[in-house]
Structure formats: structure tokens, C-alpha cells
mmCIF file of N, CA and C in Angstrom:
data_model
loop_
_atom_site.group_PDB
_atom_site.id
_atom_site.type_symbol
_atom_site.label_atom_id
_atom_site.label_comp_id
_atom_site.label_asym_id
_atom_site.label_seq_id
_atom_site.Cartn_x
_atom_site.Cartn_y
_atom_site.Cartn_z
ATOM 1 N N MET A 1 7.667 2.900 19.332
ATOM 2 C CA MET A 1 8.395 3.773 18.439
ATOM 3 C C MET A 1 9.412 2.967 17.651
ATOM 4 N N ALA A 2 9.639 3.407 16.435
ATOM 5 C CA ALA A 2 10.648 2.768 15.595
ATOM 6 C C ALA A 2 12.014 2.936 16.260
ATOM 7 N N GLY A 3 12.978 2.169 15.825
ATOM 8 C CA GLY A 3 14.285 2.160 16.453
ATOM 9 C C GLY A 3 14.945 3.524 16.551
ATOM 10 N N ASP A 4 14.640 4.450 15.655
ATOM 11 C CA ASP A 4 15.271 5.772 15.688
ATOM 12 C C ASP A 4 14.471 6.789 16.494
ATOM 13 N N GLY A 5 13.410 6.352 17.160
ATOM 14 C CA GLY A 5 12.616 7.243 18.003
ATOM 15 C C GLY A 5 11.489 7.958 17.287
ATOM 16 N N ASN A 6 11.373 7.807 15.982
ATOM 17 C CA ASN A 6 10.275 8.412 15.230
ATOM 18 C C ASN A 6 9.127 7.429 15.110
ATOM 19 N N PHE A 7 7.914 7.952 15.190
ATOM 20 C CA PHE A 7 6.736 7.122 14.973
ATOM 21 C C PHE A 7 6.619 6.870 13.482
ATOM 22 N N ARG A 8 6.676 5.605 13.077
ATOM 23 C CA ARG A 8 6.715 5.255 11.655
ATOM 24 C C ARG A 8 5.438 4.512 11.265
ATOM 25 N N ILE A 9 4.778 5.026 10.231
ATOM 26 C CA ILE A 9 3.572 4.404 9.691
ATOM 27 C C ILE A 9 3.877 3.933 8.276
ATOM 28 N N VAL A 10 3.574 2.671 8.006
ATOM 29 C CA VAL A 10 3.672 2.114 6.664
ATOM 30 C C VAL A 10 2.262 2.064 6.109
ATOM 31 N N VAL A 11 2.092 2.481 4.871
ATOM 32 C CA VAL A 11 0.759 2.485 4.262
ATOM 33 C C VAL A 11 0.836 1.896 2.853
ATOM 34 N N GLY A 12 -0.130 1.028 2.552
ATOM 35 C CA GLY A 12 -0.222 0.438 1.221
ATOM 36 C C GLY A 12 -0.942 1.377 0.270
ATOM 37 N N VAL A 13 -0.373 1.539 -0.923
ATOM 38 C CA VAL A 13 -0.915 2.476 -1.902
ATOM 39 C C VAL A 13 -1.175 1.738 -3.219
ATOM 40 N N ASP A 14 -2.416 1.801 -3.703
ATOM 41 C CA ASP A 14 -2.727 1.235 -5.019
ATOM 42 C C ASP A 14 -3.622 2.152 -5.848
ATOM 43 N N GLY A 15 -3.899 3.345 -5.349
ATOM 44 C CA GLY A 15 -4.721 4.305 -6.081
ATOM 45 C C GLY A 15 -6.210 4.169 -5.861
ATOM 46 N N SER A 16 -6.647 3.134 -5.132
ATOM 47 C CA SER A 16 -8.072 2.960 -4.862
ATOM 48 C C SER A 16 -8.536 4.004 -3.848
ATOM 49 N N PRO A 17 -9.835 4.286 -3.802
ATOM 50 C CA PRO A 17 -10.330 5.243 -2.804
ATOM 51 C C PRO A 17 -9.988 4.836 -1.365
ATOM 52 N N GLN A 18 -9.997 3.539 -1.081
ATOM 53 C CA GLN A 18 -9.671 3.082 0.263
ATOM 54 C C GLN A 18 -8.198 3.318 0.590
ATOM 55 N N SER A 19 -7.308 3.071 -0.356
ATOM 56 C CA SER A 19 -5.893 3.309 -0.083
ATOM 57 C C SER A 19 -5.601 4.808 -0.001
ATOM 58 N N GLN A 20 -6.339 5.608 -0.761
ATOM 59 C CA GLN A 20 -6.184 7.060 -0.644
ATOM 60 C C GLN A 20 -6.594 7.531 0.749
ATOM 61 N N ALA A 21 -7.693 6.976 1.265
ATOM 62 C CA ALA A 21 -8.130 7.321 2.620
ATOM 63 C C ALA A 21 -7.091 6.892 3.649
ATOM 64 N N ALA A 22 -6.478 5.722 3.453
ATOM 65 C CA ALA A 22 -5.448 5.245 4.377
ATOM 66 C C ALA A 22 -4.228 6.165 4.339
ATOM 67 N N LEU A 23 -3.814 6.581 3.146
ATOM 68 C CA LEU A 23 -2.667 7.483 3.036
ATOM 69 C C LEU A 23 -2.981 8.841 3.653
ATOM 70 N N ASP A 24 -4.174 9.365 3.400
ATOM 71 C CA ASP A 24 -4.568 10.641 4.005
ATOM 72 C C ASP A 24 -4.503 10.559 5.530
ATOM 73 N N TRP A 25 -5.054 9.477 6.088
ATOM 74 C CA TRP A 25 -5.039 9.305 7.541
ATOM 75 C C TRP A 25 -3.603 9.216 8.056
ATOM 76 N N ALA A 26 -2.766 8.415 7.372
ATOM 77 C CA ALA A 26 -1.385 8.211 7.820
ATOM 78 C C ALA A 26 -0.596 9.514 7.815
ATOM 79 N N VAL A 27 -0.769 10.318 6.775
ATOM 80 C CA VAL A 27 -0.052 11.586 6.689
ATOM 81 C C VAL A 27 -0.495 12.529 7.812
ATOM 82 N N GLU A 28 -1.797 12.584 8.053
ATOM 83 C CA GLU A 28 -2.301 13.444 9.134
ATOM 84 C C GLU A 28 -1.790 12.969 10.496
ATOM 85 N N GLU A 29 -1.838 11.674 10.735
ATOM 86 C CA GLU A 29 -1.388 11.130 12.013
ATOM 87 C C GLU A 29 0.107 11.343 12.217
ATOM 88 N N ALA A 30 0.881 11.137 11.167
ATOM 89 C CA ALA A 30 2.324 11.358 11.270
ATOM 90 C C ALA A 30 2.619 12.821 11.592
ATOM 91 N N GLY A 31 1.844 13.730 11.021
ATOM 92 C CA GLY A 31 2.019 15.142 11.327
ATOM 93 C C GLY A 31 1.747 15.447 12.787
ATOM 94 N N LEU A 32 0.727 14.819 13.348
ATOM 95 C CA LEU A 32 0.397 15.033 14.763
ATOM 96 C C LEU A 32 1.472 14.470 15.693
ATOM 97 N N ARG A 33 2.138 13.422 15.271
ATOM 98 C CA ARG A 33 3.136 12.743 16.101
ATOM 99 C C ARG A 33 4.572 13.103 15.727
ATOM 100 N N SER A 34 4.739 14.046 14.803
ATOM 101 C CA SER A 34 6.067 14.360 14.262
ATOM 102 C C SER A 34 6.745 13.075 13.787
ATOM 103 N N GLY A 35 5.968 12.267 13.108
ATOM 104 C CA GLY A 35 6.444 10.969 12.644
ATOM 105 C C GLY A 35 6.733 10.956 11.168
ATOM 106 N N GLU A 36 6.768 9.745 10.627
ATOM 107 C CA GLU A 36 7.076 9.581 9.215
ATOM 108 C C GLU A 36 6.189 8.514 8.607
ATOM 109 N N VAL A 37 5.974 8.653 7.306
ATOM 110 C CA VAL A 37 5.138 7.715 6.556
ATOM 111 C C VAL A 37 5.969 7.113 5.433
ATOM 112 N N LEU A 38 5.883 5.801 5.301
ATOM 113 C CA LEU A 38 6.452 5.101 4.169
ATOM 114 C C LEU A 38 5.291 4.534 3.372
ATOM 115 N N ALA A 39 5.076 5.064 2.169
ATOM 116 C CA ALA A 39 4.018 4.581 1.282
ATOM 117 C C ALA A 39 4.616 3.513 0.365
ATOM 118 N N ILE A 40 3.966 2.358 0.314
ATOM 119 C CA ILE A 40 4.462 1.244 -0.485
ATOM 120 C C ILE A 40 3.458 0.901 -1.586
ATOM 121 N N ALA A 41 3.968 0.860 -2.816
ATOM 122 C CA ALA A 41 3.178 0.380 -3.957
ATOM 123 C C ALA A 41 3.855 -0.894 -4.443
ATOM 124 N N ALA A 42 3.169 -2.005 -4.353
ATOM 125 C CA ALA A 42 3.741 -3.283 -4.762
ATOM 126 C C ALA A 42 3.228 -3.682 -6.135
ATOM 127 N N TRP A 43 4.055 -4.387 -6.864
ATOM 128 C CA TRP A 43 3.684 -4.854 -8.194
ATOM 129 C C TRP A 43 4.301 -6.227 -8.414
ATOM 130 N N HIS A 44 3.653 -6.988 -9.254
ATOM 131 C CA HIS A 44 4.195 -8.298 -9.598
ATOM 132 C C HIS A 44 3.740 -8.686 -10.997
ATOM 133 N N TYR A 45 4.460 -9.623 -11.564
ATOM 134 C CA TYR A 45 4.112 -10.114 -12.887
ATOM 135 C C TYR A 45 2.891 -11.018 -12.785
ATOM 136 N N PRO A 46 2.042 -11.019 -13.796
ATOM 137 C CA PRO A 46 0.845 -11.869 -13.741
ATOM 138 C C PRO A 46 1.216 -13.349 -13.836
ATOM 139 N N TYR A 47 0.365 -14.169 -13.254
ATOM 140 C CA TYR A 47 0.580 -15.612 -13.269
ATOM 141 C C TYR A 47 -0.220 -16.263 -14.389
ATOM 142 N N VAL A 48 -0.140 -15.699 -15.566
ATOM 143 C CA VAL A 48 -0.876 -16.244 -16.710
ATOM 144 C C VAL A 48 0.080 -16.412 -17.871
ATOM 145 N N SER A 49 -0.256 -17.328 -18.728
ATOM 146 C CA SER A 49 0.506 -17.478 -19.964
ATOM 147 C C SER A 49 -0.416 -17.137 -21.121
ATOM 148 N N ASP A 50 0.169 -16.848 -22.228
ATOM 149 C CA ASP A 50 -0.587 -16.460 -23.405
ATOM 150 C C ASP A 50 -0.511 -17.587 -24.430
ATOM 151 N N ALA A 51 -1.634 -18.219 -24.708
ATOM 152 C CA ALA A 51 -1.676 -19.343 -25.644
ATOM 153 C C ALA A 51 -1.325 -18.921 -27.067
ATOM 154 N N LEU A 52 -1.458 -17.653 -27.366
ATOM 155 C CA LEU A 52 -1.162 -17.162 -28.708
ATOM 156 C C LEU A 52 0.321 -16.825 -28.887
ATOM 157 N N GLY A 53 1.079 -16.926 -27.816
ATOM 158 C CA GLY A 53 2.503 -16.643 -27.906
ATOM 159 C C GLY A 53 2.844 -15.170 -27.935
ATOM 160 N N GLN A 54 1.908 -14.314 -27.528
ATOM 161 C CA GLN A 54 2.179 -12.876 -27.498
ATOM 162 C C GLN A 54 3.083 -12.554 -26.312
ATOM 163 N N ALA A 55 3.948 -11.601 -26.500
ATOM 164 C CA ALA A 55 4.881 -11.200 -25.445
ATOM 165 C C ALA A 55 4.257 -10.094 -24.596
ATOM 166 N N TRP A 56 4.422 -10.231 -23.306
ATOM 167 C CA TRP A 56 3.972 -9.196 -22.380
ATOM 168 C C TRP A 56 5.029 -8.105 -22.302
ATOM 169 N N ASP A 57 4.603 -6.895 -22.094
ATOM 170 C CA ASP A 57 5.519 -5.809 -21.763
ATOM 171 C C ASP A 57 5.594 -5.779 -20.242
ATOM 172 N N TYR A 58 6.513 -6.559 -19.685
ATOM 173 C CA TYR A 58 6.563 -6.725 -18.240
ATOM 174 C C TYR A 58 6.916 -5.438 -17.503
ATOM 175 N N GLU A 59 7.598 -4.531 -18.153
ATOM 176 C CA GLU A 59 7.961 -3.278 -17.498
ATOM 177 C C GLU A 59 6.747 -2.415 -17.168
ATOM 178 N N VAL A 60 5.616 -2.657 -17.841
ATOM 179 C CA VAL A 60 4.421 -1.848 -17.614
ATOM 180 C C VAL A 60 3.907 -2.014 -16.175
ATOM 181 N N PHE A 61 4.087 -3.178 -15.586
ATOM 182 C CA PHE A 61 3.593 -3.403 -14.225
ATOM 183 C C PHE A 61 4.353 -2.528 -13.225
ATOM 184 N N GLN A 62 5.660 -2.479 -13.363
ATOM 185 C CA GLN A 62 6.461 -1.634 -12.488
ATOM 186 C C GLN A 62 6.152 -0.159 -12.741
ATOM 187 N N ARG A 63 6.067 0.220 -14.016
ATOM 188 C CA ARG A 63 5.766 1.624 -14.343
ATOM 189 C C ARG A 63 4.423 2.056 -13.778
ATOM 190 N N ASP A 64 3.413 1.199 -13.878
ATOM 191 C CA ASP A 64 2.094 1.535 -13.335
ATOM 192 C C ASP A 64 2.155 1.760 -11.834
ATOM 193 N N ALA A 65 2.837 0.870 -11.121
ATOM 194 C CA ALA A 65 2.953 1.017 -9.668
ATOM 195 C C ALA A 65 3.689 2.307 -9.317
ATOM 196 N N GLU A 66 4.758 2.598 -10.033
ATOM 197 C CA GLU A 66 5.523 3.813 -9.752
ATOM 198 C C GLU A 66 4.719 5.068 -10.080
ATOM 199 N N THR A 67 3.928 5.022 -11.150
ATOM 200 C CA THR A 67 3.078 6.160 -11.506
ATOM 201 C C THR A 67 2.028 6.413 -10.442
ATOM 202 N N ILE A 68 1.397 5.340 -9.963
ATOM 203 C CA ILE A 68 0.405 5.480 -8.889
ATOM 204 C C ILE A 68 1.059 6.045 -7.635
ATOM 205 N N LEU A 69 2.214 5.514 -7.278
ATOM 206 C CA LEU A 69 2.914 5.984 -6.077
ATOM 207 C C LEU A 69 3.265 7.464 -6.197
ATOM 208 N N GLU A 70 3.860 7.856 -7.309
ATOM 209 C CA GLU A 70 4.227 9.268 -7.509
ATOM 210 C C GLU A 70 2.996 10.167 -7.460
ATOM 211 N N SER A 71 1.910 9.726 -8.071
ATOM 212 C CA SER A 71 0.673 10.504 -8.081
ATOM 213 C C SER A 71 0.128 10.684 -6.666
ATOM 214 N N GLU A 72 0.150 9.616 -5.892
ATOM 215 C CA GLU A 72 -0.371 9.689 -4.522
ATOM 216 C C GLU A 72 0.521 10.540 -3.621
ATOM 217 N N LEU A 73 1.827 10.439 -3.780
ATOM 218 C CA LEU A 73 2.731 11.279 -2.988
ATOM 219 C C LEU A 73 2.512 12.752 -3.332
ATOM 220 N N ALA A 74 2.317 13.055 -4.611
ATOM 221 C CA ALA A 74 2.049 14.437 -5.033
ATOM 222 C C ALA A 74 0.693 14.902 -4.507
ATOM 223 N N ARG A 75 -0.293 13.986 -4.492
ATOM 224 C CA ARG A 75 -1.638 14.354 -4.038
ATOM 225 C C ARG A 75 -1.640 14.800 -2.583
ATOM 226 N N VAL A 76 -0.929 14.086 -1.725
ATOM 227 C CA VAL A 76 -0.934 14.446 -0.303
ATOM 228 C C VAL A 76 0.085 15.528 0.006
ATOM 229 N N GLY A 77 1.091 15.669 -0.842
ATOM 230 C CA GLY A 77 2.046 16.750 -0.685
ATOM 231 C C GLY A 77 2.753 16.747 0.651
ATOM 232 N N ASN A 78 3.017 17.920 1.138
ATOM 233 C CA ASN A 78 3.782 18.104 2.374
ATOM 234 C C ASN A 78 2.845 18.535 3.498
ATOM 235 N N ARG A 79 1.852 17.698 3.803
ATOM 236 C CA ARG A 79 0.832 18.052 4.793
ATOM 237 C C ARG A 79 1.172 17.622 6.205
ATOM 238 N N GLY A 80 2.079 16.716 6.354
ATOM 239 C CA GLY A 80 2.306 16.173 7.689
ATOM 240 C C GLY A 80 3.770 15.921 7.935
ATOM 241 N N GLY A 81 4.069 14.779 8.508
ATOM 242 C CA GLY A 81 5.442 14.408 8.808
ATOM 243 C C GLY A 81 6.189 14.045 7.541
ATOM 244 N N ALA A 82 7.353 13.476 7.733
ATOM 245 C CA ALA A 82 8.186 13.058 6.610
ATOM 246 C C ALA A 82 7.464 11.982 5.812
ATOM 247 N N LEU A 83 7.497 12.095 4.496
ATOM 248 C CA LEU A 83 6.788 11.171 3.616
ATOM 249 C C LEU A 83 7.740 10.656 2.553
ATOM 250 N N THR A 84 7.863 9.332 2.480
ATOM 251 C CA THR A 84 8.664 8.713 1.439
ATOM 252 C C THR A 84 7.845 7.607 0.793
ATOM 253 N N GLY A 85 8.278 7.181 -0.370
ATOM 254 C CA GLY A 85 7.588 6.116 -1.075
ATOM 255 C C GLY A 85 8.566 5.066 -1.558
ATOM 256 N N ARG A 86 8.032 3.873 -1.743
ATOM 257 C CA ARG A 86 8.848 2.766 -2.249
ATOM 258 C C ARG A 86 7.989 1.891 -3.134
ATOM 259 N N SER A 87 8.518 1.588 -4.306
ATOM 260 C CA SER A 87 7.887 0.635 -5.206
ATOM 261 C C SER A 87 8.582 -0.702 -4.999
ATOM 262 N N VAL A 88 7.802 -1.756 -4.762
ATOM 263 C CA VAL A 88 8.353 -3.052 -4.403
ATOM 264 C C VAL A 88 7.811 -4.116 -5.344
ATOM 265 N N GLN A 89 8.703 -4.944 -5.880
ATOM 266 C CA GLN A 89 8.243 -6.067 -6.680
ATOM 267 C C GLN A 89 7.874 -7.197 -5.734
ATOM 268 N N GLY A 90 6.637 -7.675 -5.859
ATOM 269 C CA GLY A 90 6.195 -8.789 -5.028
ATOM 270 C C GLY A 90 4.740 -8.654 -4.655
ATOM 271 N N ASN A 91 4.295 -9.608 -3.886
ATOM 272 C CA ASN A 91 2.934 -9.629 -3.392
ATOM 273 C C ASN A 91 2.710 -8.438 -2.462
ATOM 274 N N PRO A 92 1.625 -7.674 -2.639
ATOM 275 C CA PRO A 92 1.394 -6.494 -1.796
ATOM 276 C C PRO A 92 1.344 -6.809 -0.298
ATOM 277 N N ALA A 93 0.650 -7.879 0.077
ATOM 278 C CA ALA A 93 0.567 -8.219 1.501
ATOM 279 C C ALA A 93 1.949 -8.555 2.051
ATOM 280 N N SER A 94 2.728 -9.314 1.307
ATOM 281 C CA SER A 94 4.078 -9.674 1.760
ATOM 282 C C SER A 94 4.954 -8.439 1.914
ATOM 283 N N ALA A 95 4.824 -7.491 0.987
ATOM 284 C CA ALA A 95 5.608 -6.250 1.064
ATOM 285 C C ALA A 95 5.249 -5.457 2.317
ATOM 286 N N LEU A 96 3.955 -5.366 2.624
ATOM 287 C CA LEU A 96 3.526 -4.633 3.817
ATOM 288 C C LEU A 96 3.942 -5.358 5.095
ATOM 289 N N ILE A 97 3.812 -6.664 5.102
ATOM 290 C CA ILE A 97 4.196 -7.448 6.279
ATOM 291 C C ILE A 97 5.691 -7.311 6.528
ATOM 292 N N ASP A 98 6.484 -7.369 5.483
ATOM 293 C CA ASP A 98 7.932 -7.207 5.624
ATOM 294 C C ASP A 98 8.263 -5.814 6.163
ATOM 295 N N ALA A 99 7.626 -4.783 5.604
ATOM 296 C CA ALA A 99 7.884 -3.411 6.050
ATOM 297 C C ALA A 99 7.394 -3.175 7.477
ATOM 298 N N SER A 100 6.439 -3.980 7.943
ATOM 299 C CA SER A 100 5.897 -3.794 9.297
ATOM 300 C C SER A 100 6.929 -4.097 10.374
ATOM 301 N N ARG A 101 8.001 -4.789 10.028
ATOM 302 C CA ARG A 101 9.058 -5.103 11.006
ATOM 303 C C ARG A 101 9.699 -3.833 11.557
ATOM 304 N N ASP A 102 9.755 -2.780 10.745
ATOM 305 C CA ASP A 102 10.382 -1.521 11.155
ATOM 306 C C ASP A 102 9.366 -0.415 11.360
ATOM 307 N N ALA A 103 8.109 -0.787 11.594
ATOM 308 C CA ALA A 103 7.046 0.217 11.716
ATOM 309 C C ALA A 103 6.373 0.127 13.077
ATOM 310 N N ASP A 104 5.721 1.220 13.437
ATOM 311 C CA ASP A 104 4.902 1.243 14.641
ATOM 312 C C ASP A 104 3.453 0.929 14.310
ATOM 313 N N LEU A 105 3.070 1.137 13.053
ATOM 314 C CA LEU A 105 1.700 0.926 12.626
ATOM 315 C C LEU A 105 1.675 0.748 11.105
ATOM 316 N N VAL A 106 0.795 -0.129 10.635
ATOM 317 C CA VAL A 106 0.531 -0.260 9.203
ATOM 318 C C VAL A 106 -0.904 0.200 8.971
ATOM 319 N N ALA A 107 -1.094 1.038 7.963
ATOM 320 C CA ALA A 107 -2.436 1.486 7.584
ATOM 321 C C ALA A 107 -2.729 0.971 6.180
ATOM 322 N N VAL A 108 -3.859 0.309 6.039
ATOM 323 C CA VAL A 108 -4.265 -0.217 4.737
ATOM 324 C C VAL A 108 -5.727 0.124 4.494
ATOM 325 N N GLY A 109 -6.073 0.221 3.222
ATOM 326 C CA GLY A 109 -7.469 0.362 2.862
ATOM 327 C C GLY A 109 -8.164 -0.978 3.033
ATOM 328 N N SER A 110 -9.463 -0.935 3.268
ATOM 329 C CA SER A 110 -10.204 -2.180 3.489
ATOM 330 C C SER A 110 -10.220 -3.061 2.251
ATOM 331 N N ARG A 111 -10.248 -2.453 1.094
ATOM 332 C CA ARG A 111 -10.208 -3.194 -0.171
ATOM 333 C C ARG A 111 -9.459 -2.351 -1.181
ATOM 334 N N GLY A 112 -8.766 -3.010 -2.078
ATOM 335 C CA GLY A 112 -8.068 -2.305 -3.143
ATOM 336 C C GLY A 112 -8.849 -2.393 -4.432
ATOM 337 N N HIS A 113 -8.148 -2.372 -5.525
ATOM 338 C CA HIS A 113 -8.798 -2.426 -6.837
ATOM 339 C C HIS A 113 -9.319 -3.808 -7.192
ATOM 340 N N GLY A 114 -8.711 -4.844 -6.664
ATOM 341 C CA GLY A 114 -9.119 -6.193 -7.047
ATOM 342 C C GLY A 114 -10.211 -6.728 -6.141
ATOM 343 N N GLY A 115 -10.591 -7.976 -6.388
ATOM 344 C CA GLY A 115 -11.496 -8.665 -5.494
ATOM 345 C C GLY A 115 -12.960 -8.374 -5.738
ATOM 346 N N PHE A 116 -13.745 -8.683 -4.739
ATOM 347 C CA PHE A 116 -15.193 -8.577 -4.827
ATOM 348 C C PHE A 116 -15.652 -7.391 -3.988
ATOM 349 N N THR A 117 -16.477 -6.554 -4.545
ATOM 350 C CA THR A 117 -16.860 -5.321 -3.866
ATOM 351 C C THR A 117 -17.680 -5.550 -2.613
ATOM 352 N N GLY A 118 -18.334 -6.670 -2.465
ATOM 353 C CA GLY A 118 -19.148 -6.916 -1.284
ATOM 354 C C GLY A 118 -18.372 -7.366 -0.065
ATOM 355 N N MET A 119 -17.088 -7.686 -0.249
ATOM 356 C CA MET A 119 -16.293 -8.166 0.873
ATOM 357 C C MET A 119 -15.960 -7.024 1.818
ATOM 358 N N LEU A 120 -15.963 -7.305 3.122
ATOM 359 C CA LEU A 120 -15.580 -6.289 4.093
ATOM 360 C C LEU A 120 -14.081 -6.033 4.077
ATOM 361 N N LEU A 121 -13.283 -7.086 3.912
ATOM 362 C CA LEU A 121 -11.833 -6.958 3.825
ATOM 363 C C LEU A 121 -11.359 -7.617 2.545
ATOM 364 N N GLY A 122 -10.396 -6.992 1.911
ATOM 365 C CA GLY A 122 -9.764 -7.612 0.758
ATOM 366 C C GLY A 122 -8.669 -8.556 1.221
ATOM 367 N N SER A 123 -8.094 -9.284 0.301
ATOM 368 C CA SER A 123 -7.073 -10.267 0.667
ATOM 369 C C SER A 123 -5.826 -9.611 1.244
ATOM 370 N N VAL A 124 -5.413 -8.467 0.712
ATOM 371 C CA VAL A 124 -4.209 -7.802 1.216
ATOM 372 C C VAL A 124 -4.428 -7.308 2.646
ATOM 373 N N SER A 125 -5.546 -6.628 2.893
ATOM 374 C CA SER A 125 -5.782 -6.135 4.250
ATOM 375 C C SER A 125 -5.956 -7.288 5.230
ATOM 376 N N SER A 126 -6.625 -8.349 4.820
ATOM 377 C CA SER A 126 -6.817 -9.498 5.702
ATOM 378 C C SER A 126 -5.482 -10.160 6.046
ATOM 379 N N GLN A 127 -4.643 -10.396 5.047
ATOM 380 C CA GLN A 127 -3.341 -11.014 5.313
ATOM 381 C C GLN A 127 -2.465 -10.121 6.186
ATOM 382 N N THR A 128 -2.516 -8.819 5.928
ATOM 383 C CA THR A 128 -1.714 -7.892 6.712
ATOM 384 C C THR A 128 -2.158 -7.882 8.168
ATOM 385 N N VAL A 129 -3.456 -7.846 8.403
ATOM 386 C CA VAL A 129 -3.988 -7.876 9.772
ATOM 387 C C VAL A 129 -3.503 -9.118 10.521
ATOM 388 N N HIS A 130 -3.493 -10.250 9.826
ATOM 389 C CA HIS A 130 -3.162 -11.502 10.496
ATOM 390 C C HIS A 130 -1.663 -11.757 10.656
ATOM 391 N N HIS A 131 -0.811 -11.099 9.875
ATOM 392 C CA HIS A 131 0.606 -11.461 9.890
ATOM 393 C C HIS A 131 1.581 -10.318 10.140
ATOM 394 N N ALA A 132 1.113 -9.099 10.262
ATOM 395 C CA ALA A 132 2.018 -7.965 10.470
ATOM 396 C C ALA A 132 2.716 -8.069 11.825
ATOM 397 N N HIS A 133 3.851 -7.407 11.923
ATOM 398 C CA HIS A 133 4.661 -7.413 13.138
ATOM 399 C C HIS A 133 4.369 -6.211 14.031
ATOM 400 N N CYS A 134 3.324 -5.481 13.723
ATOM 401 C CA CYS A 134 2.913 -4.325 14.508
ATOM 402 C C CYS A 134 1.403 -4.174 14.338
ATOM 403 N N PRO A 135 0.779 -3.277 15.068
ATOM 404 C CA PRO A 135 -0.668 -3.064 14.878
ATOM 405 C C PRO A 135 -0.994 -2.612 13.458
ATOM 406 N N VAL A 136 -2.198 -2.972 13.020
ATOM 407 C CA VAL A 136 -2.675 -2.623 11.675
ATOM 408 C C VAL A 136 -4.005 -1.886 11.807
ATOM 409 N N LEU A 137 -4.119 -0.780 11.116
ATOM 410 C CA LEU A 137 -5.358 -0.022 11.050
ATOM 411 C C LEU A 137 -5.937 -0.184 9.654
ATOM 412 N N VAL A 138 -7.160 -0.699 9.574
ATOM 413 C CA VAL A 138 -7.836 -0.869 8.297
ATOM 414 C C VAL A 138 -8.823 0.262 8.125
ATOM 415 N N ILE A 139 -8.682 0.994 7.041
ATOM 416 C CA ILE A 139 -9.479 2.196 6.819
ATOM 417 C C ILE A 139 -10.389 1.996 5.623
ATOM 418 N N ARG A 140 -11.662 2.311 5.836
ATOM 419 C CA ARG A 140 -12.636 2.242 4.757
ATOM 420 C C ARG A 140 -12.722 3.571 4.051
ATOM 421 N N GLU A 141 -13.200 3.528 2.834
ATOM 422 C CA GLU A 141 -13.398 4.738 2.055
ATOM 423 C C GLU A 141 -14.362 5.653 2.799
ATOM 424 N N PRO A 142 -14.090 6.960 2.839
ATOM 425 C CA PRO A 142 -15.019 7.881 3.493
ATOM 426 C C PRO A 142 -16.420 7.749 2.916
ATOM 427 N N GLY A 143 -17.410 7.707 3.783
ATOM 428 C CA GLY A 143 -18.799 7.588 3.358
ATOM 429 C C GLY A 143 -19.252 6.161 3.170
ATOM 430 N N ALA A 144 -18.357 5.185 3.333
ATOM 431 C CA ALA A 144 -18.749 3.774 3.191
ATOM 432 C C ALA A 144 -19.577 3.358 4.389
ATOM 433 N N ASN A 145 -20.605 2.559 4.161
ATOM 434 C CA ASN A 145 -21.477 2.128 5.260
ATOM 435 C C ASN A 145 -20.886 0.957 5.990
#
């Protein structure tokens, strides 16, 4: 149990079907345990430069993450335990690993929007599994083989 006696689940949110399944599971589980869910949407600036000298609208990355987070929190509504969200600047795996210090469980989708569709685990879920400070549950999209 988290330090305050509540069962705390941290879940990564990026709007992908796998992360939606992870959030759905976390909300249901928190409701069964009278626990709480912290949904995290991480964002970072791209590591590319523009040879043409065009300026990036860097605020769009944060806005996109916050829009996805707000949409997902609204989608699951008030179905279970306490639900909060946080938008974090940084690497998604690092954000989840850091948040795992105060959690009883981290729930992540098997793959997010990036990467290769044939992989069983994406880079974020793989890094989280290997470095989190609590157990990690990796959830696949419903109906995935």
C-alpha cells in the first residue's frame, strides 16, 4: 500500500488502444480496492533540427499531451476510485518509473502509438517493466492475439 494506506495505481496514457485498456483496467481495479489512479501523459520536444530554419511550435507537444489526458479522464469518468491526471515533460518511461516510487502498481499498455506493430512490448513498457520501483502490469488491447 502507498504511504497513506490507499492502493495507488499509476497508468501511462497516450490515447492508444493499449493505453486505453490499461486505464480502463486501472480504474476498475482501483474501484474494487477503494484505491486511486494517477494517469500520466508524458511529452517531450523532438530531437530533430530543421535544415530549412523553420520554427517549431513547441507548445503543441504539451497541448497534445494535455488534450489526450483530459479526453481519457473524461472517457473513463467516475467509474471507480479516485482518479487524477498529470501531464509531465520528459521521457514517458522515465515519468512512469519516477511515479512508481509512490505507487503500488504501474499499469501500461503493451505498445503505444510509436514503434513497430509486430513487437510484443514497446520501449516504454519494456523500460518500465525493467526499472519500476513496484510491480508492473502490461495490458494488451482487448482482442489482441
